[in-house]
């Protein structure tokens, strides 16, 4: 039994379009309908489809030809396509996008759908061919239909590790924001990208963009997996920093030295000397807070933007920030004064830094640090 569905048509002289389906040849099951619109309506019974399927998924003689199947209640109009390839069964990927039109007997103007079916078949074939060629050649491909619908595909050499994004982290762009905005269809990311400067935390970006913090985290996580952003600890002048073993790589890598100097140069000033930049980095140590380092080194006198220097060194792993991790020494939940009471004592297990705990509870970081340092129930581990 065929479904008797006759939706209203904008043109009463044209038989109504009941639906569209996509069919392909399955090596085990034969011709099969993979998807259809509307998805909840059955235009043709399975037994009847098996009877006429040879006119939907056809042999080579009917490929690229308009085929119309005239049934009792409906007409199926399709244009079977085949993409040649030895990797496919029958040495070709055979598919068809068919229009299902009401068979009213008194109206034979269904021919108006024929050029649409042919054009759609050619377009889909061109899209699949484009995907096949570009993914094999470059590993990337894009499908752009009109001004609002875009699909961007890219092969990854390996599955990247998904970063754990916390509210206290600061995202850093990995390419120019203008280029990213031109190819970005994610509306949340489009709101966040212009605000990313490498210094503001995820929490501050969320507030500035007026986007929910959890949505912001997920969006930036996806962006990090795609290689759009990276993360560094937010710049803290009351924190200490120290060099890592990778500082030796900087000493030997001339290209990295040049890139570093170009990145940290003050706008409108001359290029800083690498020896000065390297000396300033090596002066960072676990007992010297960043504001003290800034005062003693005076980076501006050497044409160096100190914020960009710290940011670049963190991003390349040349230095790291030393953070405090509070551990609760009692099984009871002590009462802390003021806003620090909003911090969940169950999280004081040494697994989260004061920065992360403070941002999550909307507490000033230094206030929390002072309270924890004075409390006999908490010990701070610096690492």
XYZ file of C-alpha atoms in Angstrom:
383
model
C 0.000 0.000 0.000
C 1.292 3.432 -0.889
C 1.005 6.404 1.404
C -1.626 8.837 0.196
C -0.016 12.140 1.052
C -0.848 15.204 -0.951
C 0.619 18.332 0.653
C -0.498 21.661 -0.654
C 1.429 22.901 -3.663
C 2.211 26.576 -4.297
C 1.152 25.939 -7.882
C -2.130 24.082 -8.249
C -1.218 23.079 -11.818
C 1.850 21.150 -10.673
C 1.567 17.739 -8.970
C 2.703 18.066 -5.345
C 6.147 16.870 -4.311
C 5.583 14.220 -1.653
C 9.196 13.620 -0.715
C 12.824 13.103 -1.680
C 14.992 10.086 -0.952
C 18.628 9.102 -1.382
C 19.395 5.541 -2.467
C 22.629 3.657 -3.085
C 23.793 0.172 -3.958
C 24.801 -1.971 -0.981
C 27.046 -4.928 -1.806
C 25.237 -7.129 0.737
C 21.661 -5.838 0.627
C 21.400 -4.483 -2.893
C 19.688 -1.142 -3.637
C 18.628 0.578 -0.432
C 17.118 3.913 0.604
C 19.521 5.475 3.098
C 17.563 8.610 3.953
C 14.419 10.424 2.963
C 12.491 13.614 3.614
C 10.074 13.652 5.378
C 11.696 10.889 7.439
C 8.495 9.587 9.034
C 6.493 8.887 5.866
C 6.588 5.737 3.767
C 6.063 6.489 0.109
C 6.625 2.979 -1.161
C 6.476 -0.446 0.461
C 9.683 -2.485 0.676
C 8.381 -5.248 -1.592
C 7.346 -2.776 -4.251
C 10.672 -0.932 -3.956
C 12.533 -4.194 -4.556
C 10.467 -4.661 -7.700
C 11.369 -1.276 -9.204
C 14.822 -0.824 -7.627
C 16.575 -1.771 -10.867
C 15.256 1.514 -12.289
C 16.545 3.498 -9.308
C 19.972 1.911 -8.893
C 20.509 1.061 -12.509
C 23.060 -0.633 -14.690
C 25.626 1.430 -16.563
C 23.422 1.979 -19.630
C 20.965 4.104 -17.644
C 23.534 6.043 -15.607
C 23.244 9.814 -16.186
C 19.848 9.306 -17.798
C 16.561 10.674 -16.499
C 14.444 7.733 -15.301
C 10.786 7.981 -14.317
C 8.930 5.135 -12.612
C 5.149 5.419 -12.936
C 3.357 3.647 -10.075
C -0.255 3.618 -8.977
C -0.191 6.570 -6.586
C 3.216 8.127 -7.120
C 5.847 8.782 -9.723
C 9.523 8.382 -8.869
C 11.827 10.656 -10.856
C 15.572 10.113 -10.626
C 18.849 10.455 -12.450
C 21.217 7.650 -11.364
C 24.877 8.573 -10.975
C 28.036 6.500 -10.705
C 31.521 7.447 -9.529
C 34.034 4.989 -11.033
C 36.556 3.291 -8.769
C 38.091 -0.146 -8.366
C 37.536 0.029 -4.614
C 33.759 -0.076 -5.085
C 31.526 -3.057 -5.774
C 30.600 -3.115 -9.446
C 33.669 -0.859 -9.861
C 31.563 2.222 -9.170
C 29.767 4.036 -6.371
C 26.167 4.074 -7.599
C 23.592 6.394 -6.066
C 20.426 8.254 -6.912
C 18.459 11.155 -5.462
C 14.812 10.734 -6.402
C 11.794 12.983 -6.238
C 8.509 11.321 -5.283
C 5.610 13.117 -6.988
C 1.898 12.479 -6.603
C 0.418 10.564 -9.538
C -2.911 12.309 -9.991
C -3.688 10.700 -13.383
C -5.415 13.908 -14.468
C -2.227 15.980 -14.308
C 0.887 14.991 -16.234
C 2.849 18.164 -15.537
C 5.354 16.322 -13.354
C 7.868 17.030 -16.131
C 8.576 20.360 -14.402
C 10.556 18.392 -11.797
C 12.801 16.717 -14.363
C 15.399 19.522 -14.809
C 15.575 19.876 -11.024
C 16.369 16.198 -10.599
C 19.052 16.314 -13.282
C 20.637 19.453 -11.849
C 20.633 18.037 -8.326
C 22.216 14.795 -9.522
C 24.984 16.675 -11.324
C 25.584 18.906 -8.296
C 25.833 15.993 -5.868
C 28.124 14.122 -8.211
C 30.337 17.194 -8.501
C 30.396 17.624 -4.708
C 31.342 13.993 -4.098
C 34.026 14.160 -6.784
C 35.373 17.381 -5.265
C 35.493 15.788 -1.818
C 37.204 12.693 -3.189
C 39.904 14.623 -5.039
C 40.622 17.292 -2.410
C 40.680 14.944 0.575
C 43.108 12.668 -1.258
C 45.312 15.528 -2.469
C 45.341 17.968 0.450
C 43.401 16.317 3.271
C 40.975 19.254 3.325
C 37.794 20.162 1.510
C 34.983 22.683 1.847
C 31.426 22.691 0.590
C 29.884 26.145 0.319
C 26.252 26.495 -0.686
C 25.085 30.091 -0.765
C 25.976 32.595 1.935
C 24.881 30.709 5.020
C 25.590 26.990 4.593
C 29.168 25.777 4.782
C 30.758 22.422 5.577
C 34.506 22.284 6.224
C 36.254 18.912 6.378
C 39.847 18.137 7.319
C 41.774 14.933 7.898
C 43.881 14.770 11.052
C 47.167 12.868 11.047
C 46.312 11.686 14.532
C 43.551 12.244 17.014
C 44.710 15.238 19.045
C 44.473 15.144 22.787
C 41.474 17.094 23.999
C 42.639 19.795 26.424
C 40.914 20.260 29.753
C 39.870 23.901 29.561
C 39.476 25.670 32.890
C 38.060 29.103 33.591
C 41.457 30.474 34.637
C 43.256 29.639 31.378
C 44.016 32.260 28.743
C 43.425 31.246 25.099
C 45.948 32.323 22.473
C 45.163 32.511 18.756
C 47.279 30.306 16.502
C 46.595 32.363 13.364
C 45.298 35.799 12.399
C 41.789 36.541 13.587
C 40.695 38.015 10.238
C 41.416 34.764 8.421
C 39.619 32.771 11.105
C 36.510 34.952 10.983
C 36.343 34.650 7.195
C 36.063 30.849 7.431
C 34.195 30.506 10.722
C 30.536 29.488 10.747
C 30.309 28.886 14.518
C 28.431 31.905 15.846
C 29.728 31.501 19.408
C 33.321 31.284 18.218
C 32.774 34.335 16.013
C 31.843 36.289 19.140
C 34.842 35.023 21.083
C 37.608 35.303 18.472
C 37.861 39.142 18.353
C 38.160 39.218 22.161
C 41.026 36.728 22.454
C 44.281 38.549 23.214
C 46.282 35.851 24.981
C 45.995 37.557 28.366
C 42.313 37.455 29.369
C 41.066 34.278 31.006
C 38.275 32.068 29.698
C 36.046 33.406 32.456
C 36.651 37.017 31.448
C 36.072 36.226 27.774
C 32.806 34.507 28.655
C 31.640 37.580 30.534
C 32.749 40.024 27.830
C 31.088 38.019 25.037
C 27.969 37.400 27.159
C 28.215 33.664 26.541
C 27.574 30.989 29.157
C 30.849 29.825 30.717
C 30.264 26.132 29.957
C 29.401 26.898 26.331
C 32.532 29.046 26.132
C 34.678 26.209 27.473
C 33.236 23.690 25.024
C 33.596 26.075 22.099
C 37.237 26.820 22.934
C 37.921 23.117 23.493
C 36.680 22.370 19.976
C 38.759 25.277 18.655
C 41.858 23.891 20.384
C 41.311 20.431 18.867
C 41.033 22.109 15.452
C 44.311 23.956 16.046
C 42.692 27.390 16.170
C 43.733 28.275 19.728
C 46.169 27.161 22.403
C 46.104 27.846 26.124
C 48.532 29.349 28.619
C 48.120 30.324 32.269
C 46.671 33.814 32.594
C 49.355 36.445 33.213
C 49.796 37.027 36.957
C 52.276 39.667 38.120
C 52.148 38.350 41.685
C 53.145 34.861 40.566
C 56.596 33.393 40.065
C 57.843 31.855 36.835
C 60.825 29.659 36.088
C 62.600 28.354 33.011
C 62.202 24.760 31.843
C 64.785 22.450 30.223
C 63.459 23.613 26.842
C 65.304 26.887 27.333
C 68.331 25.073 25.911
C 66.467 24.587 22.636
C 66.007 28.338 22.365
C 69.750 28.856 22.866
C 70.552 26.557 19.927
C 67.678 27.282 17.520
C 68.448 30.412 15.470
C 65.058 30.409 13.730
C 63.250 30.257 17.078
C 65.404 33.108 18.362
C 64.473 35.307 15.414
C 60.776 34.484 15.729
C 60.884 35.245 19.446
C 62.463 38.657 18.912
C 59.970 39.541 16.177
C 57.038 38.521 18.378
C 58.039 40.377 21.554
C 59.237 43.582 19.869
C 57.524 46.735 21.075
C 55.426 48.343 18.364
C 57.271 51.148 16.622
C 60.643 50.304 18.162
C 63.749 48.584 16.850
C 64.316 44.841 16.993
C 65.496 43.708 20.446
C 68.749 41.787 20.784
C 68.353 38.094 21.456
C 71.043 38.220 24.127
C 68.951 40.712 26.106
C 65.762 38.681 25.694
C 67.495 35.444 26.667
C 69.080 37.062 29.722
C 65.699 38.317 30.920
C 64.124 34.889 30.547
C 66.937 33.253 32.486
C 66.419 35.707 35.353
C 62.990 34.221 36.061
C 63.174 32.008 39.156
C 60.852 30.470 41.786
C 61.619 33.173 44.372
C 61.106 36.217 42.145
C 57.581 37.444 41.474
C 56.847 38.713 38.009
C 56.337 42.330 39.055
C 59.743 42.240 40.798
C 61.310 40.735 37.684
C 59.698 43.449 35.554
C 61.093 46.182 37.796
C 64.629 44.780 37.856
C 64.848 43.849 34.156
C 62.960 46.838 32.706
C 62.081 45.031 29.427
C 60.805 48.226 27.784
C 64.311 49.664 27.918
C 65.356 46.812 25.633
C 62.412 47.229 23.219
C 60.635 44.162 24.641
C 56.917 43.799 25.369
C 57.079 41.930 28.672
C 53.552 40.519 28.435
C 54.177 39.052 24.990
C 57.527 37.690 26.141
C 55.964 35.758 29.020
C 53.080 34.637 26.825
C 55.382 33.412 24.041
C 57.693 31.613 26.467
C 54.734 29.870 28.117
C 53.289 28.880 24.758
C 56.597 27.359 23.628
C 57.181 25.655 26.974
C 60.333 27.681 27.673
C 59.030 28.740 31.090
C 56.208 27.717 33.386
C 54.115 29.436 36.008
C 54.444 28.328 39.620
C 51.038 27.927 41.224
C 49.710 27.240 44.697
C 47.608 24.121 45.263
C 45.672 24.158 48.563
C 45.176 20.946 50.560
C 42.670 20.711 53.408
C 44.225 19.170 56.540
C 40.999 18.330 58.365
C 37.963 16.196 57.658
C 35.700 19.021 58.752
C 34.744 21.891 56.498
C 36.260 25.015 58.091
C 34.494 28.332 57.715
C 36.477 30.892 55.750
C 35.842 34.608 55.968
C 34.177 36.696 53.304
C 33.911 35.631 49.691
C 36.396 32.763 50.171
C 33.579 30.843 51.867
C 32.138 30.288 48.384
C 35.015 27.935 47.533
C 34.001 24.295 47.913
C 36.202 22.745 50.609
C 35.784 19.329 48.989
C 37.943 20.606 46.126
C 40.869 21.479 48.401
C 42.666 18.229 47.622
C 45.742 19.566 45.837
C 44.328 18.839 42.403
C 43.294 22.397 41.541
C 45.265 25.612 41.757
C 44.106 28.658 43.674
C 43.549 30.454 40.363
C 41.123 27.813 39.117
C 39.292 27.571 42.449
C 39.007 31.351 42.703
C 37.710 31.845 39.175
C 35.129 29.085 39.578
C 33.858 30.652 42.818
C 34.139 34.257 41.560
C 36.668 35.122 44.268
C 39.737 37.330 43.902
C 42.768 35.087 43.646
C 45.007 36.999 46.051
C 42.219 37.181 48.639
C 41.873 33.400 48.581
C 45.637 32.963 48.810
C 45.893 35.227 51.866
C 43.041 33.435 53.649
C 44.491 29.991 52.934
C 47.979 31.035 54.054
C 46.613 32.251 57.396
C 44.355 29.240 57.940
C 45.729 26.419 60.148
C 43.474 23.981 58.280
C 45.044 24.487 54.850
C 48.524 23.977 53.484
C 49.664 25.414 50.147
C 51.828 23.326 47.849
C 53.762 25.440 45.351
C 54.744 23.732 42.149
